Coordinates of C-alpha atoms in Angstrom, one line a residue:
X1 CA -119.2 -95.5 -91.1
X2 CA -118.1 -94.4 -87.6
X3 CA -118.8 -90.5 -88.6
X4 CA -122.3 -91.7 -90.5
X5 CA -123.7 -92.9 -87.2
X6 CA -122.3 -89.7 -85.3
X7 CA -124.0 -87.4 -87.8
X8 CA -127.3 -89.1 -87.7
X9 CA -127.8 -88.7 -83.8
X10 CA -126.5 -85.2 -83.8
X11 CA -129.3 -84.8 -86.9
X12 CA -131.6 -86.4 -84.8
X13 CA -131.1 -84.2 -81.4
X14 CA -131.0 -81.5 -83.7
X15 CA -134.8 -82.6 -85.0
X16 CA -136.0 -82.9 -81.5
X17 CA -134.2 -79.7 -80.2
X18 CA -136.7 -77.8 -83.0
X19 CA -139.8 -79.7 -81.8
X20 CA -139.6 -78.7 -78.9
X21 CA -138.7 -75.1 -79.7
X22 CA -141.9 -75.3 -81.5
X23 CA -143.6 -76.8 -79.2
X24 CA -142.7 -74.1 -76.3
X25 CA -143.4 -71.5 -79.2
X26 CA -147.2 -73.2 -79.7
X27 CA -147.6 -73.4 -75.4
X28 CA -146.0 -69.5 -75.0
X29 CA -148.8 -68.2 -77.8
X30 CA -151.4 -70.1 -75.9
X31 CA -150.7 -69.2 -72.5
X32 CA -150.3 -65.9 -74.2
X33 CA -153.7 -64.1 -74.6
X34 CA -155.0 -66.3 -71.4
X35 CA -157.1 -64.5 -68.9
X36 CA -156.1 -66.6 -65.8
X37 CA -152.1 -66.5 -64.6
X38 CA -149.6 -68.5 -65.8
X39 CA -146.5 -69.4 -64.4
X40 CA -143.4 -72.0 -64.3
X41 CA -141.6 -72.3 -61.8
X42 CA -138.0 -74.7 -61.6
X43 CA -137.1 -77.1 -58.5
X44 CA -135.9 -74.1 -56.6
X45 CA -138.5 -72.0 -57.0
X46 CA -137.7 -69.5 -59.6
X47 CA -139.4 -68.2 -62.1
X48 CA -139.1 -69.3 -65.6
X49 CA -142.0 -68.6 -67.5
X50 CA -145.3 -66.5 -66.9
X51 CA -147.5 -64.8 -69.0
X52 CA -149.0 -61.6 -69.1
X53 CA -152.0 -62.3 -67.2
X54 CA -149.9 -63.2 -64.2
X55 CA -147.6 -59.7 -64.9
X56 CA -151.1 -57.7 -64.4
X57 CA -152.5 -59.8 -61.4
X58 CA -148.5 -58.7 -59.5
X59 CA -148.6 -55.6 -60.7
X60 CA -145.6 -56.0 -62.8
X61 CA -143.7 -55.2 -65.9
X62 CA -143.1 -57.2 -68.5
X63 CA -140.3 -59.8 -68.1
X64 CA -140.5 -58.7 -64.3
X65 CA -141.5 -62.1 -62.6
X66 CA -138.5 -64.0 -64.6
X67 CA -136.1 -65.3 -62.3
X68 CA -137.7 -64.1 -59.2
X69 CA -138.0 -66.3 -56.4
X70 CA -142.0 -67.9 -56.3
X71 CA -141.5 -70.9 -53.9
X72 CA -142.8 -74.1 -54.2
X73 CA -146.6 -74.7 -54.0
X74 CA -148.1 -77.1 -51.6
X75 CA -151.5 -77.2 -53.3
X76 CA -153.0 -80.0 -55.8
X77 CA -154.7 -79.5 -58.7
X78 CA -157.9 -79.4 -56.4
X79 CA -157.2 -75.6 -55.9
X80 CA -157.0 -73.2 -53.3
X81 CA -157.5 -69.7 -52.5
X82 CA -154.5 -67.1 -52.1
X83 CA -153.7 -64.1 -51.4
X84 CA -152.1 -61.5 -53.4
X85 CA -150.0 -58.4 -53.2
X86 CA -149.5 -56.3 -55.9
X87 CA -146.2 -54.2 -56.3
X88 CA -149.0 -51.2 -55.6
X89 CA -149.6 -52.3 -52.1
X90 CA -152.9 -53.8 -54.2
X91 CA -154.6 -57.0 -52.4
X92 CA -156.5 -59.1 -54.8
X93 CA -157.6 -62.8 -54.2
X94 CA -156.7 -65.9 -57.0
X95 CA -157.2 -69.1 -56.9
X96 CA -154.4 -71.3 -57.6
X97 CA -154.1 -74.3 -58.9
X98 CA -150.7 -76.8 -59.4
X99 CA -149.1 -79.4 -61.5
X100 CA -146.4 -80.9 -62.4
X101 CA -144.5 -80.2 -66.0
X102 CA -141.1 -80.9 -68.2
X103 CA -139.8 -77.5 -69.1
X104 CA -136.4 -76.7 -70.9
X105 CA -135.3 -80.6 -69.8
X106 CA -136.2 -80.1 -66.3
X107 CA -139.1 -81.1 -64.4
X108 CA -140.6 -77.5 -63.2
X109 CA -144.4 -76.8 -61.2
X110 CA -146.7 -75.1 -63.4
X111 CA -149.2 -72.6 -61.7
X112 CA -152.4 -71.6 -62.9
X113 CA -153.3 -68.0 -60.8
X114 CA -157.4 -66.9 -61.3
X115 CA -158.4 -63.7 -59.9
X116 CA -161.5 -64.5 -57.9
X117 CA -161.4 -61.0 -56.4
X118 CA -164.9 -59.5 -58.1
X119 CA -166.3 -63.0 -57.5
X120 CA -165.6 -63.0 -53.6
X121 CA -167.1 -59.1 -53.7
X122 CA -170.1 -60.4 -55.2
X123 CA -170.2 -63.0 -52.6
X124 CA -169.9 -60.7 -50.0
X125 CA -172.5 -58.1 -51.4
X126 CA -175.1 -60.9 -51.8
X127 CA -173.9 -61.8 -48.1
X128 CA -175.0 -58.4 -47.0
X129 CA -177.8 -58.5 -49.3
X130 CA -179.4 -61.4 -47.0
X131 CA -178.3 -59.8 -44.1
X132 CA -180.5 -56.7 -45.3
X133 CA -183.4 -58.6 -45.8
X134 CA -183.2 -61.1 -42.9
X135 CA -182.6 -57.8 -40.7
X136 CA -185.7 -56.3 -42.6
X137 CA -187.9 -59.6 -42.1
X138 CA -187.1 -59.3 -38.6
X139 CA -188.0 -55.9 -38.4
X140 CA -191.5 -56.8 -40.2
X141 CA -191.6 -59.4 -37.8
X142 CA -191.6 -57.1 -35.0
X143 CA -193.8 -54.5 -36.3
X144 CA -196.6 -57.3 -36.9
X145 CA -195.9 -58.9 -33.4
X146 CA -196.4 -55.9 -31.9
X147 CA -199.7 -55.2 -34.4
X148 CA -200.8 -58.2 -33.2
X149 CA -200.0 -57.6 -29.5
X150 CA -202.3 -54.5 -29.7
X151 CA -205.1 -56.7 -31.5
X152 CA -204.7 -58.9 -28.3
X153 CA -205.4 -56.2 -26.0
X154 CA -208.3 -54.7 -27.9
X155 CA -209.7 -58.1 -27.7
X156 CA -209.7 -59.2 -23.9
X157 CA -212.4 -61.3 -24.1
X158 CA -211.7 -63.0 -27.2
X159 CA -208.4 -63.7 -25.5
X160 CA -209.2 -65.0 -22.2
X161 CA -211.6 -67.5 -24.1
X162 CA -208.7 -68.4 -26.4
X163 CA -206.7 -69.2 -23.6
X164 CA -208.9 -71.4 -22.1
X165 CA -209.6 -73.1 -25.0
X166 CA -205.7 -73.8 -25.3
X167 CA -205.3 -74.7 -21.2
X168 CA -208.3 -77.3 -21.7
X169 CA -206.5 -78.4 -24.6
X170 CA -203.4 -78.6 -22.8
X171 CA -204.9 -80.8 -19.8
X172 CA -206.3 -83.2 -22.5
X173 CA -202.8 -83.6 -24.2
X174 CA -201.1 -84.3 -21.1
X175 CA -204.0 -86.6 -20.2
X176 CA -203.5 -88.0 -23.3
X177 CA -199.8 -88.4 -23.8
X178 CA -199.0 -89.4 -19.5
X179 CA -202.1 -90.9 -18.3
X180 CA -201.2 -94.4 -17.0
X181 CA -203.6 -96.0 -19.8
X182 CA -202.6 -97.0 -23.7
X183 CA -204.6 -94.5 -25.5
X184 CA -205.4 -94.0 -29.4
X185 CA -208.0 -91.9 -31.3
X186 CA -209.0 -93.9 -34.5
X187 CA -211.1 -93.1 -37.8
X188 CA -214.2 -94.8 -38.9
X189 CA -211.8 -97.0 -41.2
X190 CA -210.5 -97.9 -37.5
X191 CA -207.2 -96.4 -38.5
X192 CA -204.7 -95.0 -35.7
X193 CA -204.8 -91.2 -35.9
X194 CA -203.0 -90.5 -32.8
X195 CA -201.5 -92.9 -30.0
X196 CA -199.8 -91.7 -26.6
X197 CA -196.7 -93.2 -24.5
X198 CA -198.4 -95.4 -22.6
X199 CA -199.8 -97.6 -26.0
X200 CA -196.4 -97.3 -26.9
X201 CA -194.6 -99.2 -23.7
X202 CA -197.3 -101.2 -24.1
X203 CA -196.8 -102.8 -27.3
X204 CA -193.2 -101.5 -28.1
X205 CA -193.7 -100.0 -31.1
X206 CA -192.6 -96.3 -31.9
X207 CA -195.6 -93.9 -32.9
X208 CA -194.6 -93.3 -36.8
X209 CA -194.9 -97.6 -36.6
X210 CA -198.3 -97.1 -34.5
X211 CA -200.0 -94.5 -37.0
X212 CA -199.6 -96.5 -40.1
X213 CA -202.0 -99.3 -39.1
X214 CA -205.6 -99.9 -38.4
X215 CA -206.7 -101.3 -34.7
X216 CA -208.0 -104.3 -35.7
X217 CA -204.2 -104.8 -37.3
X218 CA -202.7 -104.8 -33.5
X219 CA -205.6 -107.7 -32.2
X220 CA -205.6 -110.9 -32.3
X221 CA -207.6 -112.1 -35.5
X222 CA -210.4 -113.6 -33.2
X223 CA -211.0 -110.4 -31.2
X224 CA -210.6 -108.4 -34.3
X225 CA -213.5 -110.3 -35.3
X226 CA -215.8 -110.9 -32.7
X227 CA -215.8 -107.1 -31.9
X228 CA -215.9 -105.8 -35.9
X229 CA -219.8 -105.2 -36.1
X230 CA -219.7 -103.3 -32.8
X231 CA -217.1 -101.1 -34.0
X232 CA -219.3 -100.5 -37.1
X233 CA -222.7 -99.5 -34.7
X234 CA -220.1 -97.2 -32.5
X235 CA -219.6 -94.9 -36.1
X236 CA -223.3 -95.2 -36.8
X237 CA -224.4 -94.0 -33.7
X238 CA -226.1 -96.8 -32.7
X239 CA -224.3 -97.3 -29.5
X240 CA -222.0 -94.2 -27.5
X241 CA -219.7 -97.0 -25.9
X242 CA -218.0 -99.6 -26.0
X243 CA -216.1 -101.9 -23.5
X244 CA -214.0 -105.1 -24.2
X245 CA -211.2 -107.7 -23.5
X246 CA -209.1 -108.5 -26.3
X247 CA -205.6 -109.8 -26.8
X248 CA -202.6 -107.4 -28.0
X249 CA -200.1 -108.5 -29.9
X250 CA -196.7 -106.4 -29.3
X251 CA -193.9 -105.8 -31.7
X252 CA -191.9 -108.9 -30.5
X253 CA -195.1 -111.7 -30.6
X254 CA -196.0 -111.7 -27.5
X255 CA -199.3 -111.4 -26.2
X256 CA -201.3 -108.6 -24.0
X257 CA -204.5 -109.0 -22.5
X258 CA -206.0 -105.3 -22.4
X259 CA -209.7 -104.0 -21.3
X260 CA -210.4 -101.9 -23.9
X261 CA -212.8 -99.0 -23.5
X262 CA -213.8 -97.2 -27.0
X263 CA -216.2 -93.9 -27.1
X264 CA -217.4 -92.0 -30.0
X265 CA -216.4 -88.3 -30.6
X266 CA -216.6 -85.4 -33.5
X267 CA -213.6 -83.7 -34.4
X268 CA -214.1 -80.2 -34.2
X269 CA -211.2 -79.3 -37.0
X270 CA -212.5 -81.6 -39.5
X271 CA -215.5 -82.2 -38.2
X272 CA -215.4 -85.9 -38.8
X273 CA -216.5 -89.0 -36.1
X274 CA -213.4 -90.2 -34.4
X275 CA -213.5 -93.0 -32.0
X276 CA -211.4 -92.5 -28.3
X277 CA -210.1 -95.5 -27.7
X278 CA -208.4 -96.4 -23.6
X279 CA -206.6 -99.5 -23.5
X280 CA -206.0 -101.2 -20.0
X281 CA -203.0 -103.5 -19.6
X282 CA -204.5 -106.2 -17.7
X283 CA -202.1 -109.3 -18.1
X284 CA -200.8 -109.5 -14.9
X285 CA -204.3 -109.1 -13.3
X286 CA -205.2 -112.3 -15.5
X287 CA -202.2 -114.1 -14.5
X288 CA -203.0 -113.9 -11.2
X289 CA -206.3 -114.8 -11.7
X290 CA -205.1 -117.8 -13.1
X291 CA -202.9 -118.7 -10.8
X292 CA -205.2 -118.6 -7.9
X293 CA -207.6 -120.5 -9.8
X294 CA -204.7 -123.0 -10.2
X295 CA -203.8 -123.0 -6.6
X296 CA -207.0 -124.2 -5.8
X297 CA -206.8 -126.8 -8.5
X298 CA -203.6 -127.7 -6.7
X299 CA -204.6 -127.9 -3.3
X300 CA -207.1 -130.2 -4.2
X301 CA -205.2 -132.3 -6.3
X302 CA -202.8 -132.9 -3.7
X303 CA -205.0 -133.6 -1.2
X304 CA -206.9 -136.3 -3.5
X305 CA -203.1 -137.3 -4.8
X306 CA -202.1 -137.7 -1.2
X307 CA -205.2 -140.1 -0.3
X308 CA -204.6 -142.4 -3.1
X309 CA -201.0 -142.4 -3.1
X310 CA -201.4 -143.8 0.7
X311 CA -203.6 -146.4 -0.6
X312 CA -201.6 -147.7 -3.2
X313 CA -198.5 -147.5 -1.1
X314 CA -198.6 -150.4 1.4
X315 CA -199.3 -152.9 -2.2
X316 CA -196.8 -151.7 -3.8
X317 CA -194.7 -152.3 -0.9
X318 CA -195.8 -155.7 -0.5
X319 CA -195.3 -156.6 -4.2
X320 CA -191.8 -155.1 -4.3
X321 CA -191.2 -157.2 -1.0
X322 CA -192.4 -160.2 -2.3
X323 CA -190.2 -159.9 -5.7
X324 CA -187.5 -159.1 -3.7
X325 CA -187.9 -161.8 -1.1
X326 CA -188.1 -163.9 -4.3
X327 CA -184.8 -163.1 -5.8
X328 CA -183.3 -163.7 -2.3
X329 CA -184.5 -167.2 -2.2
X330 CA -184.0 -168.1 -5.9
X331 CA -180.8 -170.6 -6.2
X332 CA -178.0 -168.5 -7.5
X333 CA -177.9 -171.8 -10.7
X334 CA -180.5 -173.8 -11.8
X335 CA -183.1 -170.7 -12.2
X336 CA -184.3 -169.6 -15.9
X337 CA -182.7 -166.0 -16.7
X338 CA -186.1 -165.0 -18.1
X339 CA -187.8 -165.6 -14.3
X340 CA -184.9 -163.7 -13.0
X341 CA -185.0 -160.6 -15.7
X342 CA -188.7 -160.7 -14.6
X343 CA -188.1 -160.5 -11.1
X344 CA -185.7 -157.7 -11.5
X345 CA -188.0 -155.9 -14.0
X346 CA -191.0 -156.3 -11.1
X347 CA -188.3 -154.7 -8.6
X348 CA -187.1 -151.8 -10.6
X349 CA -190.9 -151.2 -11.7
X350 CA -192.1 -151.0 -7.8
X351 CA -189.4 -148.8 -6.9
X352 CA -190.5 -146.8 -9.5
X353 CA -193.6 -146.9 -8.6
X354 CA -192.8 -145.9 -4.7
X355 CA -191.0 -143.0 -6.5
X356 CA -194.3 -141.6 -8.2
X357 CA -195.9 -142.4 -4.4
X358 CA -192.7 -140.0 -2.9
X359 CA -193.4 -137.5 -5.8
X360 CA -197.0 -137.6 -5.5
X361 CA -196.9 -137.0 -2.0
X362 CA -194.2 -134.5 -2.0
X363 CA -196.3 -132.6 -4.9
X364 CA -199.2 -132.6 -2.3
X365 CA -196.3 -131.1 1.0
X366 CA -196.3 -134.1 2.9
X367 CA -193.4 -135.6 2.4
X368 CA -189.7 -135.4 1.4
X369 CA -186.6 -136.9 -1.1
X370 CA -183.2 -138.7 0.3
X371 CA -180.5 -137.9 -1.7
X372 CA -176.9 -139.6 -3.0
X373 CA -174.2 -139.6 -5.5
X374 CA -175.3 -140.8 -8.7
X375 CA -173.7 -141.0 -12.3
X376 CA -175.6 -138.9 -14.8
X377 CA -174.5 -141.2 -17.9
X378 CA -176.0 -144.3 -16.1
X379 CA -179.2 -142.8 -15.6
X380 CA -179.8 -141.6 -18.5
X381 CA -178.9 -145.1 -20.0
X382 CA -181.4 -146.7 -18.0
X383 CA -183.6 -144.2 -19.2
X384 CA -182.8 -145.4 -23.1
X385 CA -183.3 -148.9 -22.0
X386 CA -186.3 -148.1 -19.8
X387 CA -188.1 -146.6 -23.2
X388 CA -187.0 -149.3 -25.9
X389 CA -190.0 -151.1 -26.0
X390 CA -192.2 -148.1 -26.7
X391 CA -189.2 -146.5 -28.9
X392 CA -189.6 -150.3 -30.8
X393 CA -192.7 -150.6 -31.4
X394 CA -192.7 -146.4 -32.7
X395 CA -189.8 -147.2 -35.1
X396 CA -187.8 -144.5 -32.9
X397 CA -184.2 -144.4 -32.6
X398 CA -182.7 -143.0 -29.5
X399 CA -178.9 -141.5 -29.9
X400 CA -176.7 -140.8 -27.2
X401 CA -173.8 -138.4 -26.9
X402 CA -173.1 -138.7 -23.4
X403 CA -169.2 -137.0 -22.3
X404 CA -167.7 -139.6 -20.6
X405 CA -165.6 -139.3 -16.7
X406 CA -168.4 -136.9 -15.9
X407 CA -168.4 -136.0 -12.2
X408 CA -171.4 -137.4 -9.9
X409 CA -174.2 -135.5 -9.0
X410 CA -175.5 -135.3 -5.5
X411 CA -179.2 -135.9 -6.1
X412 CA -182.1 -138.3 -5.7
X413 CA -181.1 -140.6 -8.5
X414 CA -184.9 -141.9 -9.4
X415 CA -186.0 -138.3 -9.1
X416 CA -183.8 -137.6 -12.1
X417 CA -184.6 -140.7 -14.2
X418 CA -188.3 -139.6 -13.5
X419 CA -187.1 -136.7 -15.2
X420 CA -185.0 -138.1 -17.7
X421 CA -187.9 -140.5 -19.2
X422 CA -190.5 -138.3 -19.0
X423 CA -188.8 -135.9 -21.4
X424 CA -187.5 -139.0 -23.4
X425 CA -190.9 -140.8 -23.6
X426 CA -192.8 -137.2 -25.1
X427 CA -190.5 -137.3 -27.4
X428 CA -190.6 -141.1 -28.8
X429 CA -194.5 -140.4 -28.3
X430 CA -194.2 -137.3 -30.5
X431 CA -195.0 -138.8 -33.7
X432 CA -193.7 -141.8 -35.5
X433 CA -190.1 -143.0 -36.8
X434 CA -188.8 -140.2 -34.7
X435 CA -185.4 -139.6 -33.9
X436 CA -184.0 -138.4 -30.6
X437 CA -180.6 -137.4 -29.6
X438 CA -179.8 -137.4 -25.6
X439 CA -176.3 -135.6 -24.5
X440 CA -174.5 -134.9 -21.8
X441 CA -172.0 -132.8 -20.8
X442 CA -169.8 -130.8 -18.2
X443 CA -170.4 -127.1 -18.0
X444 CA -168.2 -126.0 -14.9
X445 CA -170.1 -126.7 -11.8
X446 CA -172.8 -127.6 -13.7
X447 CA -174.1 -130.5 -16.3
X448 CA -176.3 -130.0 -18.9
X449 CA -178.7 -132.8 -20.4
X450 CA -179.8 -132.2 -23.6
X451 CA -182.9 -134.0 -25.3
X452 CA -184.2 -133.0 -28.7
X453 CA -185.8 -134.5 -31.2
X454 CA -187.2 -134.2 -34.7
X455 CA -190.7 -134.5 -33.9
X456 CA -193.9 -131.8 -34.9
X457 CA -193.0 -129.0 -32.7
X458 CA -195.7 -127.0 -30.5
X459 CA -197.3 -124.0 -31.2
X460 CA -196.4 -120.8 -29.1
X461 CA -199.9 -121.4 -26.8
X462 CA -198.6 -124.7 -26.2
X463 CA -195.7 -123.9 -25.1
X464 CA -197.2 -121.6 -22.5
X465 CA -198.7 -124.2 -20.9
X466 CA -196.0 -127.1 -21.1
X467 CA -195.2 -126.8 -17.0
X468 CA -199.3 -126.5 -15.9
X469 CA -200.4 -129.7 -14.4
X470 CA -202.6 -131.7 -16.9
X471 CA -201.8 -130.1 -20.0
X472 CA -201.0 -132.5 -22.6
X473 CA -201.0 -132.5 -26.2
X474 CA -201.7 -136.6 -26.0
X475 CA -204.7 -136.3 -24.2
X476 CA -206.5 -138.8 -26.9
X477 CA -203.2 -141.1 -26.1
X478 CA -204.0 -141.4 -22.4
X479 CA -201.4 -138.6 -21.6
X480 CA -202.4 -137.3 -17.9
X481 CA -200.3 -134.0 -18.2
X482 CA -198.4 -134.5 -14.9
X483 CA -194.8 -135.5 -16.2
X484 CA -193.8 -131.9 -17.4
X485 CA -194.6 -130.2 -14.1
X486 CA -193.5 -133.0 -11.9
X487 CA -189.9 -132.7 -14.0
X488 CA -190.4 -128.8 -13.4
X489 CA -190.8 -129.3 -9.9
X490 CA -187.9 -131.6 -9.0
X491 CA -185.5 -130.0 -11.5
X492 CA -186.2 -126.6 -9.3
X493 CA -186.0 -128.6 -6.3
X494 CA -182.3 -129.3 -7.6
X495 CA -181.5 -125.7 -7.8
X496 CA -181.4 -126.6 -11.5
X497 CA -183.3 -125.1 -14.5
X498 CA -185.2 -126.7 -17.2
X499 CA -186.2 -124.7 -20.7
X500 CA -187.9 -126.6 -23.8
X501 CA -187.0 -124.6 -27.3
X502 CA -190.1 -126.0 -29.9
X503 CA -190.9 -124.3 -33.0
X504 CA -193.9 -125.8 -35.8
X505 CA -192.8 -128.5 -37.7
X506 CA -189.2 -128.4 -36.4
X507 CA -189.2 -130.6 -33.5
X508 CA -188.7 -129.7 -30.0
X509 CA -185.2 -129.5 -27.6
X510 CA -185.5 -129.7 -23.6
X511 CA -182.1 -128.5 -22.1
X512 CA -181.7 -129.3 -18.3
X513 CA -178.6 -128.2 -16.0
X514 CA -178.4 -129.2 -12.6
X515 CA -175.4 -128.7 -10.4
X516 CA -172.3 -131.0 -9.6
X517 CA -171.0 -130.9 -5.9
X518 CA -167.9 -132.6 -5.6
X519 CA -167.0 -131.5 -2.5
X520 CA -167.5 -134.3 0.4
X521 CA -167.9 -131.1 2.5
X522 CA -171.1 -130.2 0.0
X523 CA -172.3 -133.4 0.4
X524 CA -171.9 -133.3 4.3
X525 CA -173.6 -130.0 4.6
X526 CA -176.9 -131.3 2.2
X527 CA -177.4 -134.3 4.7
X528 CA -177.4 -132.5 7.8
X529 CA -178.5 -129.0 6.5
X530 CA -180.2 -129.5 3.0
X531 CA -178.7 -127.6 -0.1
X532 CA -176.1 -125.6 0.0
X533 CA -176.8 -121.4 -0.5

């Protein structure tokens, strides 16, 4: 049984010993008659197999590459170009390729050799083929330049005209492209043609952005508008000229105010009626404009404010001296807590009142703030309870997040709940069942009082003119437009900063930081020398 077993493996070695003789007898007559080299190579790089292909590329007889040493090829089976040397001193150039087989048992490198040698020549006669021609372009090139050189001299006059055609058109492009003005040529369609640098800086977009629009497509939709029928009697000829304001709008939103100067031209290439188009940037000029104009407004505001803010002051003194004169004689039992809320209520409303006095007459330069320690969370609590009637009878809910053991704040305490409720009350007067979330919090030296609420929003003109004295958006609601830039005014005054975030429909948030001294030196220094550098 033993020997059955022994005979059947050795039949069965025997079985595979003659496939793969045949096998290397089917690979030896394919490799055979191929054009391209073939050759095997063992771990140590000797030769142990190659066809006659790679005999002819080395120059060989046959059999003579068996057993030589080859070496080991680095390449893949991505290729790459060798060199050879025939046993003739011959040089031909092959590109080998590598991989990895089982031959004889062992696991050996076969090599695929081409011979890329007539290929390369042909590369390199096609190579000096376009060197030929380039060279003979070139010599073309100079027999027609200097053709054309002796054209140019037989033609003086047609030249010097020619050239001052091109230096007038030169001046023009440089006017064009550097002059300090936004310029543009447009079509009839009022399509931009052509713009120059200054347009450019002016509304921040890049030309290729510039070219694909029409004019009317960089104005505001009014101005667009208003002007269209005089852009159409420009093109007809009706008018030569003409000269505008209209608003800009730039790549990022925002607005331009530009004089706008538009001529009528023909093109002399196409022959076509082209409009020239100069655009002035004149924002700044505007701005200034407007805040003269509000100067004045302000001068005489605060000289009116002044005048009635002395005449209500001495009654307002006399009423919060009465009420507190009142709670002084009141027995401390035996007196209704209602009459003594209302007492306090009448006290805490005059003081407020002389605060709008102080504010008023500080607005108007004639007079000026004491300041204290004060605890930011308290204020802004009085604030909250301050505003609960109105926040009631709105169905408003006012949320605080306040960071507690925050330090105090050297500042005129009613100044800041002036500020504080102002904000608070826009927003509870916003709209109806709004909410509105108040927080506090420490930011270094600084603390930062959030308000925001869930209210309409504004609309980016609106927000323009949120800090200009008597803007308001409630004017129908009795809003006078004097809280926003009264806050502005002592928030600055604080060496603080105030910025409102509002978008349509998704409410508005008013962030205000002001700065924490804790130093009793800081404080020492504001009382004798104001605040601190």
């Amino acid at each position: 049984m033993i020997s059955d077993a022994a005979s059947s493996r050795s039949s069965m070695f025997q079985m595979s010993s003659e496939d793969m003789e045949a096998t290397r007898a089917q690979f030896e007559a394919v490799v055979r008659d191929l054009a391209d080299g073939i050759v095997i190579v063992d771990s140590d790089g000797i030769v142990r197999f190659h066809n006659p292909a790679a005999e002819q590329l080395y120059g060989v007889r046959a059999g003579g590459l068996l057993g030589s040493f080859f070496g080991i090829a680095s390449v893949s089976s991505r290729g790459a170009e060798v060199e050879i040397l025939g046993s003739q001193g011959t040089r031909r150039v092959a590109e080998l390729r590598a991989s990895t087989v089982n031959w004889n048992r062992k696991k050996c490198q076969l090599l695929s050799i081409r011979d890329i040698t007539e290929h390369i020549h042909t590369k390199e006669e096609l190579r000096k083929a376009k060197q030929l021609l380039q060279d003979r372009v070139s010599q073309r090139t100079e027999e027609l330049r200097a053709t054309l050189v002796d054209l140019k001299r037989e033609t003086t006059g047609r030249k010097r005209t020619e050239a001052e055609l091109i230096d007038s058109e030169e001046r023009f492009r440089l006017a064009f492209e550097h002059g300090p003005l936004g310029k543009a040529i447009v079509d009839a369609d009022m399509r931009l043609l052509n713009v120059n640098y200054g347009l450019q800086e002016m509304l921040r977009y890049s030309t290729s952005e510039l070219v694909r629009c029409r004019l009317t497509d960089i104005m505001h939709i009014d101005d667009a508008n208003a002007n269209q029928e005089l852009f159409e009697a420009l093109f007809a000829g009706n008018i030569l000229q003409h000269a505008f304001e209209a608003r800009l709008l730039t790549k990022d939103g925002h607005v331009v105010i530009s004089r706008i100067t538009m001529s009528r031209a023909h093109s002399r290439e196409s022959g076509e009626t082209i409009g020239i188009v100069m655009f002035e940037n004149i924002t700044s000029l505007r701005k200034a404009q407007e805040a003269s104009r509000r100067h004045e407004r302000m001068v005489a505001i605060g000289t009116l404010a002044a005048g009635v803010a002395h005449e209500i002051n001495n009654p307002v003194g006399a009423a919060l001296l009465a009420a507190e004169t009142a709670i002084t004689l009141l027995p401390e039992k035996g007196i209704s807590p209602i009459v003594r809320q209302a007492l306090d209520n009448i006290v805490l409303g005059m003081e407020r009142c002389g605060q709008i006095i102080r504010n008023t007459l500080r607005f108007s330069q004639q007079s000026d703030c004491d300041r204290a320690l004060c605890d930011v969370n308290r204020i802004v609590r009085q604030c909250r309870d301050l505003v609960n009637a109105t926040s009631e009878r709105r169905g408003a809910t006012i949320d605080l997040h306040l960071e507690e053991q925050l330090p105090p704040m050297f500042a005129n305490e009613l100044e800041i709940q002036l500020t504080i409720l102002n904000i608070i009350q826009n927003s509870v007067q916003a709209g109806d069942n709004i909410t509105v979330k108040v927080s506090t919090r420490c930011m270094g030296q600084d603390v930062e009082i959030t308000i925001a609420d869930n209210g309409p929003g504004l609309t980016d003109e609106q927000r323009q003119h949120l800090f200009d004295p008597f803007f308001t958006t409630r004017r129908q609601e009795g809003g006078t437009g004097l809280g926003l830039s009264i806050a502005y005014g002592i928030v600055e005054d604080n060496d603080g900063t105030i910025e409102i975030e509002s978008e349509l429909g998704k409410g508005t948030k008013t962030q205000i930081v002001l700065p924490l001294w804790k130093s009793e030196t800081d404080i020492s220094d504001l009382n004798n020398h104001g605040r601190p550098d």
